[in-house]
Amino acid sequence: MIEKLFNMLRKVKWNVVYKYQLYRYSIILKRKQKKKCFNIVFFATFASTWKYDYLYNILVKDRRFNVTIIVCPVINYGYDYMIEEMDRCYILFKTKGYNVIKSYNKEEEKYLDVKKICRPDIVFYTNPYKGLIDDRYYITNFLDCLTCYAPYCFRESAILDELEYNQLLHNLLWIHFYETNSHVKLSYEKSDIKGKNVILTGYSGIDRLIDKSYIPIDPWKKKERNIKRIIWAPHHTVGENQPMNYSNFPLYAEFMQCMAMKYEKNIQMAFKPHPLLKEKLYKLPNWGKEKTDLYYQSWNKMSNGMLCESDYIDLFLTSDAMIHDSGSFLIEYIYVNKPVQRIISNFEARNDFNSIGKKCFDIHYLAQQKADVEAFILNVINGVDPLKEKRTLLLKEELMPPNGILASENIYNYLCKQLKIESRR
């Protein structure tokens, strides 16, 4: 009913929609402000797209917040993948010592009644897409809560405006926490409610990258620091009918392993594929499940190679360079301020990005052929990095979170202000 009402309203002027939203949330907020303890629920999906670590840890240290992570299975890639990813995500949080519950019991084939068990006051989403999780956990079923979303990736695309700024969830949210001023402007231009529920906080996914007190765990196979550490991070957009065409994986899959072997004494290479790449390769005629699985496994069998399918922050911080054709990594890796190369099919690829994406694209070393990749590897080995100064300038002027603090601290402070409680940061 609510979804039909909103879709009807969005055909009228945007201010009608927002006034309805503002009235509804003002009533909810007044009711929540009377409480002394607030129940917060995070709906998690993919282990690799969880970007709330810092915020979770800030909130659990504040006794006024009772925090629970609900792992919602991803339902649109088949049952086997749904269970595999749910278990992987659950194990990740259990390993971290987090308060986590599975929303789906595979033995009983039943879904959890989150409203009954957790009684959430505030709900954080980790993905905005309708149909990714079961509808009983979608925002239309939690309109009696204060709903929030911080992007799971640093939005760089110029061709995914509807998906990234104007889905139903984006417009129904209480608050949408944004990465940069460039993204705030894009929301105003692209969303039905003109970005009226947007707050600039910085991107929570990079908090660990910029936290000077954080000491990363070294995930690399070889610990010798005279051997350069290079990440290869291919995107998932292989095959036909892709919304964007970033990936060059089929052309570079064998070549990258050849480069690792050729420069075995000088480098080690981490294969960091997008979490959806494997499922896409399973369906490609020239790949399939057996070939894909063998290829993935072969990286760990190399003396100077490794496969990384989990959290990448420590990998980034302990690396020396990255080669990619990724989406969010176009911006995220800039925060470690190390040499980074983008593989492109042609120089018109720059037009695929939004304003901040273009600026980050311009401080990448570009590879349009395999010889460019090898030249980049040699420069990394020899410590050649002429774009260092430009990366440093962009970081300082446009990418760092506001207020001189981490993005998660900005989010926490905003929640405290709205709930009329004192911030303890």
Short mmCIF file of C-alpha atoms in Angstrom, two decimals, residues 14-360:
data_model
loop_
_atom_site.label_atom_id
_atom_site.label_comp_id
_atom_site.label_asym_id
_atom_site.label_seq_id
_atom_site.Cartn_x
_atom_site.Cartn_y
_atom_site.Cartn_z
CA TRP A 14 8.75 16.52 -5.54
CA ASN A 15 7.81 18.93 -2.75
CA VAL A 16 4.53 17.06 -2.19
CA VAL A 17 6.46 13.85 -1.66
CA TYR A 18 8.97 15.43 0.69
CA LYS A 19 6.36 17.19 2.80
CA TYR A 20 4.68 13.84 3.31
CA GLN A 21 8.03 12.31 4.29
CA LEU A 22 8.93 15.17 6.62
CA TYR A 23 5.61 14.96 8.45
CA ARG A 24 5.82 11.20 8.88
CA TYR A 25 9.40 11.19 10.19
CA SER A 26 8.77 14.14 12.54
CA ILE A 27 6.11 12.07 14.31
CA ILE A 28 8.37 9.01 14.49
CA LEU A 29 11.33 11.06 15.76
CA LYS A 30 9.32 12.71 18.54
CA ARG A 31 8.19 9.30 19.70
CA LYS A 32 11.74 7.90 19.65
CA GLN A 33 13.20 10.91 21.50
CA LYS A 34 11.26 9.89 24.61
CA LYS A 35 13.26 6.68 24.94
CA LYS A 36 16.41 6.18 27.03
CA CYS A 37 17.78 3.26 25.01
CA PHE A 38 17.55 2.89 21.25
CA ASN A 39 17.47 -0.38 19.30
CA ILE A 40 19.52 -0.22 16.12
CA VAL A 41 19.40 -2.92 13.44
CA PHE A 42 21.81 -3.26 10.53
CA PHE A 43 20.53 -5.33 7.60
CA ALA A 44 23.69 -6.94 6.18
CA THR A 45 23.89 -8.79 2.85
CA PHE A 46 27.31 -9.43 1.27
CA ALA A 47 30.34 -9.82 3.55
CA SER A 48 32.35 -7.75 1.08
CA THR A 49 29.94 -4.79 1.08
CA TRP A 50 29.75 -4.31 4.86
CA LYS A 51 31.02 -0.75 5.45
CA TYR A 52 29.75 -0.07 8.98
CA ASP A 53 32.56 -1.51 11.14
CA TYR A 54 33.55 1.79 12.71
CA LEU A 55 29.98 2.95 13.22
CA TYR A 56 29.01 -0.39 14.78
CA ASN A 57 31.91 -0.19 17.25
CA ILE A 58 31.13 3.42 18.16
CA LEU A 59 27.50 2.56 18.83
CA VAL A 60 28.11 -0.59 20.91
CA LYS A 61 30.41 1.39 23.23
CA ASP A 62 27.51 3.73 23.97
CA ARG A 63 25.09 1.97 26.36
CA ARG A 64 22.22 4.08 25.08
CA PHE A 65 22.27 1.98 21.91
CA ASN A 66 21.39 -1.69 21.62
CA VAL A 67 22.87 -2.86 18.31
CA THR A 68 22.08 -6.00 16.29
CA ILE A 69 23.28 -7.11 12.86
CA ILE A 70 20.72 -9.11 10.89
CA VAL A 71 22.21 -11.11 8.01
CA CYS A 72 19.65 -11.10 5.20
CA PRO A 73 20.26 -13.71 2.49
CA VAL A 74 20.68 -12.44 -1.06
CA ILE A 75 17.81 -14.10 -2.91
CA ASN A 76 18.35 -13.25 -6.58
CA TYR A 77 21.37 -15.48 -7.37
CA GLY A 78 19.89 -18.87 -6.54
CA TYR A 79 19.44 -20.85 -3.31
CA ASP A 80 22.97 -22.30 -3.08
CA TYR A 81 24.58 -18.88 -3.42
CA MET A 82 22.05 -17.42 -0.97
CA ILE A 83 23.04 -19.89 1.75
CA GLU A 84 26.77 -19.70 0.99
CA GLU A 85 26.89 -15.90 1.18
CA MET A 86 24.66 -15.75 4.26
CA ASP A 87 26.95 -18.18 6.09
CA ARG A 88 30.07 -16.32 4.94
CA CYS A 89 28.63 -13.03 6.15
CA TYR A 90 27.52 -14.53 9.47
CA ILE A 91 30.95 -16.07 10.13
CA LEU A 92 32.62 -12.72 9.40
CA PHE A 93 30.60 -10.97 12.10
CA LYS A 94 30.94 -13.83 14.58
CA THR A 95 34.72 -13.73 14.11
CA LYS A 96 34.65 -10.01 14.92
CA GLY A 97 32.63 -10.71 18.07
CA TYR A 98 29.59 -8.78 16.85
CA ASN A 99 25.98 -9.30 17.95
CA VAL A 100 24.67 -11.03 14.83
CA ILE A 101 21.60 -13.09 13.88
CA LYS A 102 20.71 -14.89 10.66
CA SER A 103 17.35 -13.78 9.31
CA TYR A 104 16.81 -17.13 7.61
CA ASN A 105 16.87 -20.55 9.27
CA LYS A 106 17.81 -23.01 6.52
CA GLU A 107 16.90 -26.07 8.60
CA GLU A 108 13.38 -24.83 9.34
CA GLU A 109 13.12 -22.79 6.11
CA LYS A 110 11.77 -19.85 8.09
CA TYR A 111 12.46 -16.12 8.15
CA LEU A 112 12.98 -14.16 11.36
CA ASP A 113 10.38 -11.65 12.52
CA VAL A 114 12.79 -8.76 13.12
CA LYS A 115 10.14 -6.40 14.43
CA LYS A 116 9.10 -8.89 17.09
CA ILE A 117 12.61 -10.00 18.09
CA CYS A 118 14.58 -6.72 17.84
CA ARG A 119 11.93 -3.97 18.00
CA PRO A 120 14.12 -1.58 15.97
CA ASP A 121 14.01 2.18 16.42
CA ILE A 122 16.65 2.83 13.77
CA VAL A 123 17.36 0.63 10.74
CA PHE A 124 20.52 0.83 8.62
CA TYR A 125 20.49 -0.68 5.14
CA THR A 126 23.67 -1.90 3.46
CA ASN A 127 22.21 -2.16 -0.07
CA PRO A 128 19.46 -0.06 -1.69
CA TYR A 129 18.20 -2.59 -4.24
CA LYS A 130 14.65 -3.93 -4.11
CA GLY A 131 14.61 -7.67 -4.76
CA LEU A 132 18.09 -8.29 -3.39
CA ILE A 133 16.70 -9.35 -0.01
CA ASP A 134 13.29 -10.71 0.94
CA ASP A 135 10.59 -8.00 0.81
CA ARG A 136 9.76 -8.47 4.49
CA TYR A 137 13.06 -6.65 5.25
CA TYR A 138 12.69 -3.94 2.63
CA ILE A 139 12.16 -0.33 3.69
CA THR A 140 8.42 -0.39 2.90
CA ASN A 141 7.99 -2.76 5.85
CA PHE A 142 9.92 -0.49 8.25
CA LEU A 143 8.31 2.88 7.75
CA ASP A 144 7.59 3.08 11.48
CA CYS A 145 11.39 3.24 12.08
CA LEU A 146 14.05 5.85 11.40
CA THR A 147 15.67 4.40 8.30
CA CYS A 148 19.23 5.20 7.21
CA TYR A 149 21.65 4.27 4.45
CA ALA A 150 25.32 4.93 3.84
CA PRO A 151 26.49 3.70 0.42
CA TYR A 152 28.27 0.34 0.30
CA CYS A 153 30.55 1.70 -2.42
CA PHE A 154 31.98 5.05 -3.40
CA ARG A 155 29.65 6.04 -6.21
CA GLU A 156 31.62 6.90 -9.31
CA SER A 157 29.30 6.12 -12.24
CA ALA A 158 27.66 8.64 -14.56
CA ILE A 159 25.34 6.04 -16.10
CA LEU A 160 23.62 4.58 -13.02
CA ASP A 161 21.78 7.66 -11.76
CA GLU A 162 18.46 5.92 -11.16
CA LEU A 163 20.10 3.02 -9.32
CA GLU A 164 22.38 5.17 -7.19
CA TYR A 165 20.22 8.20 -6.34
CA ASN A 166 16.57 7.62 -7.18
CA GLN A 167 15.39 4.19 -6.12
CA LEU A 168 12.39 3.84 -3.88
CA LEU A 169 14.64 3.29 -0.85
CA HIS A 170 16.62 6.47 -1.53
CA ASN A 171 13.46 8.56 -1.50
CA LEU A 172 11.81 6.84 1.47
CA LEU A 173 14.84 7.04 3.77
CA TRP A 174 14.87 9.19 6.87
CA ILE A 175 18.54 10.04 6.27
CA HIS A 176 20.96 9.22 3.45
CA PHE A 177 24.60 9.76 4.48
CA TYR A 178 26.70 11.02 1.56
CA GLU A 179 30.36 10.77 0.56
CA THR A 180 31.31 14.17 -0.89
CA ASN A 181 29.82 17.51 -1.88
CA SER A 182 29.84 16.26 -5.47
CA HIS A 183 27.48 13.43 -4.49
CA VAL A 184 25.20 15.81 -2.57
CA LYS A 185 24.85 17.87 -5.73
CA LEU A 186 24.09 14.77 -7.79
CA SER A 187 21.34 13.75 -5.38
CA TYR A 188 19.72 17.16 -5.76
CA GLU A 189 19.81 16.76 -9.54
CA LYS A 190 18.74 13.11 -9.76
CA SER A 191 16.41 12.15 -6.90
CA ASP A 192 12.66 12.76 -6.91
CA ILE A 193 12.84 14.55 -3.56
CA LYS A 194 15.85 16.61 -4.65
CA GLY A 195 18.21 15.15 -2.04
CA LYS A 196 16.26 16.66 0.86
CA ASN A 197 17.08 13.67 3.11
CA VAL A 198 20.83 13.86 2.42
CA ILE A 199 23.55 14.67 4.98
CA LEU A 200 27.25 15.05 4.09
CA THR A 201 29.35 12.87 6.42
CA GLY A 202 32.04 11.35 4.23
CA TYR A 203 32.21 7.71 3.16
CA SER A 204 32.18 5.26 6.08
CA GLY A 205 33.86 2.58 3.97
CA ILE A 206 37.21 4.39 4.13
CA ASP A 207 37.34 5.12 7.87
CA ARG A 208 39.95 2.44 8.51
CA LEU A 209 41.97 3.66 5.54
CA ILE A 210 42.35 7.15 7.03
CA ASP A 211 42.38 6.31 10.75
CA LYS A 212 45.97 6.99 11.79
CA SER A 213 45.58 4.92 14.95
CA TYR A 214 44.58 1.78 13.03
CA ILE A 215 47.27 -0.92 12.68
CA PRO A 216 46.48 -3.28 9.78
CA ILE A 217 47.03 -7.02 9.89
CA ASP A 218 49.40 -8.11 7.12
CA PRO A 219 47.48 -10.56 4.87
CA TRP A 220 50.23 -11.07 2.28
CA LYS A 221 51.88 -14.44 1.69
CA LYS A 222 55.41 -13.09 1.54
CA LYS A 223 56.34 -10.76 4.37
CA GLU A 224 59.56 -9.39 2.85
CA ARG A 225 59.01 -5.67 2.23
CA ASN A 226 61.63 -5.47 -0.51
CA ILE A 227 59.15 -7.40 -2.70
CA LYS A 228 56.47 -5.06 -4.08
CA ARG A 229 52.85 -5.95 -3.37
CA ILE A 230 50.42 -5.37 -6.24
CA ILE A 231 46.66 -5.90 -6.16
CA TRP A 232 44.74 -6.88 -9.29
CA ALA A 233 41.04 -6.07 -8.82
CA PRO A 234 38.87 -6.93 -11.85
CA HIS A 235 35.22 -5.84 -12.06
CA HIS A 236 32.26 -8.20 -12.54
CA THR A 237 30.77 -6.71 -15.74
CA VAL A 238 31.67 -9.57 -18.10
CA GLY A 239 29.33 -10.97 -20.73
CA GLU A 240 26.43 -9.31 -22.50
CA ASN A 241 23.64 -7.00 -21.31
CA GLN A 242 25.71 -5.29 -18.61
CA PRO A 243 24.59 -1.83 -17.40
CA MET A 244 28.19 -0.68 -17.77
CA ASN A 245 31.24 -2.18 -19.40
CA TYR A 246 34.14 -1.77 -16.98
CA SER A 247 35.58 -5.28 -17.01
CA ASN A 248 38.54 -6.42 -19.10
CA PHE A 249 38.93 -9.67 -17.16
CA PRO A 250 38.76 -12.23 -20.04
CA LEU A 251 41.58 -10.41 -21.88
CA TYR A 252 43.86 -10.11 -18.84
CA ALA A 253 43.17 -13.23 -16.76
CA GLU A 254 46.07 -15.31 -18.08
CA PHE A 255 48.32 -12.30 -18.67
CA MET A 256 48.21 -11.21 -15.02
CA GLN A 257 49.42 -14.60 -13.86
CA CYS A 258 52.17 -14.43 -16.47
CA MET A 259 53.26 -11.05 -15.09
CA ALA A 260 53.32 -12.43 -11.55
CA MET A 261 55.51 -15.34 -12.67
CA LYS A 262 57.78 -13.20 -14.86
CA TYR A 263 58.57 -10.82 -11.98
CA GLU A 264 58.46 -13.45 -9.26
CA LYS A 265 61.61 -12.13 -7.57
CA ASN A 266 60.33 -8.55 -7.49
CA ILE A 267 56.58 -8.68 -6.82
CA GLN A 268 53.74 -10.64 -5.35
CA MET A 269 50.23 -10.20 -6.67
CA ALA A 270 46.85 -10.46 -4.94
CA PHE A 271 43.84 -11.38 -7.06
CA LYS A 272 40.95 -9.36 -5.57
CA PRO A 273 37.90 -9.99 -7.79
CA HIS A 274 34.58 -8.26 -7.37
CA PRO A 275 32.33 -10.58 -5.30
CA LEU A 276 29.93 -10.99 -8.25
CA LEU A 277 32.60 -11.88 -10.82
CA LYS A 278 32.62 -15.60 -10.00
CA GLU A 279 28.86 -15.97 -10.51
CA LYS A 280 29.08 -14.08 -13.81
CA LEU A 281 31.95 -16.29 -15.02
CA TYR A 282 29.98 -19.44 -14.15
CA LYS A 283 27.47 -18.39 -16.83
CA LEU A 284 29.98 -17.45 -19.54
CA PRO A 285 30.27 -20.05 -22.37
CA ASN A 286 34.09 -19.96 -22.41
CA TRP A 287 34.41 -20.19 -18.63
CA GLY A 288 31.80 -22.07 -16.61
CA LYS A 289 32.03 -23.30 -13.02
CA GLU A 290 34.88 -25.79 -13.33
CA LYS A 291 37.25 -23.47 -15.20
CA THR A 292 36.37 -20.52 -12.95
CA ASP A 293 36.95 -22.46 -9.73
CA LEU A 294 40.27 -23.80 -11.00
CA TYR A 295 41.38 -20.32 -12.01
CA TYR A 296 40.51 -18.84 -8.61
CA GLN A 297 42.29 -21.69 -6.79
CA SER A 298 45.37 -21.35 -8.98
CA TRP A 299 46.19 -17.95 -7.47
CA ASN A 300 46.78 -19.47 -4.05
CA LYS A 301 48.98 -22.17 -5.56
CA MET A 302 51.41 -19.61 -7.00
CA SER A 303 54.48 -18.94 -4.85
CA ASN A 304 53.92 -15.17 -5.13
CA GLY A 305 50.18 -15.10 -5.75
CA MET A 306 47.11 -15.10 -3.52
CA LEU A 307 43.32 -14.95 -3.73
CA CYS A 308 41.51 -12.37 -1.60
CA GLU A 309 37.70 -12.66 -1.47
CA SER A 310 37.04 -11.05 1.91
CA ASP A 311 37.69 -7.68 3.53
CA TYR A 312 40.16 -5.59 1.54
CA ILE A 313 41.08 -2.70 3.85
CA ASP A 314 44.15 -4.40 5.35
CA LEU A 315 45.09 -5.55 1.85
CA PHE A 316 44.97 -1.95 0.61
CA LEU A 317 46.94 -0.54 3.54
CA THR A 318 49.75 -3.09 3.26
CA SER A 319 49.99 -2.96 -0.55
CA ASP A 320 52.32 -0.96 -2.79
CA ALA A 321 50.07 -0.51 -5.84
CA MET A 322 46.87 -1.61 -7.53
CA ILE A 323 45.74 -2.46 -11.07
CA HIS A 324 41.98 -2.52 -11.62
CA ASP A 325 38.93 -1.79 -13.75
CA SER A 326 36.66 -1.59 -10.72
CA GLY A 327 33.92 0.87 -9.79
CA SER A 328 34.26 2.06 -6.21
CA PHE A 329 37.98 1.24 -6.07
CA LEU A 330 38.50 4.04 -8.60
CA ILE A 331 38.05 6.40 -5.64
CA GLU A 332 38.68 4.22 -2.57
CA TYR A 333 42.27 3.32 -3.39
CA ILE A 334 43.13 7.00 -3.72
CA TYR A 335 42.87 7.19 0.09
CA VAL A 336 46.00 5.06 0.54
CA ASN A 337 47.79 7.44 -1.86
CA LYS A 338 49.79 4.79 -3.69
CA PRO A 339 50.31 4.18 -7.44
CA VAL A 340 47.16 2.90 -9.13
CA GLN A 341 46.48 1.93 -12.74
CA ARG A 342 43.14 1.52 -14.51
CA ILE A 343 42.73 -0.88 -17.42
CA ILE A 344 40.48 0.64 -20.09
CA SER A 345 39.23 -0.49 -23.49
CA ASN A 346 39.42 3.06 -24.90
CA PHE A 347 40.04 6.60 -23.70
CA GLU A 348 36.33 7.44 -23.91
CA ALA A 349 36.00 5.38 -20.70
CA ARG A 350 36.41 8.64 -18.75
CA ASN A 351 32.89 9.61 -19.81
CA ASP A 352 31.48 6.70 -17.79
CA PHE A 353 32.18 8.56 -14.54
CA ASN A 354 30.54 11.35 -12.57
CA SER A 355 32.37 14.57 -11.67
CA ILE A 356 34.37 13.16 -8.74
CA GLY A 357 34.95 9.92 -10.65
CA LYS A 358 36.51 11.86 -13.53
CA LYS A 359 38.88 13.63 -11.14
CA CYS A 360 40.02 10.30 -9.72
#
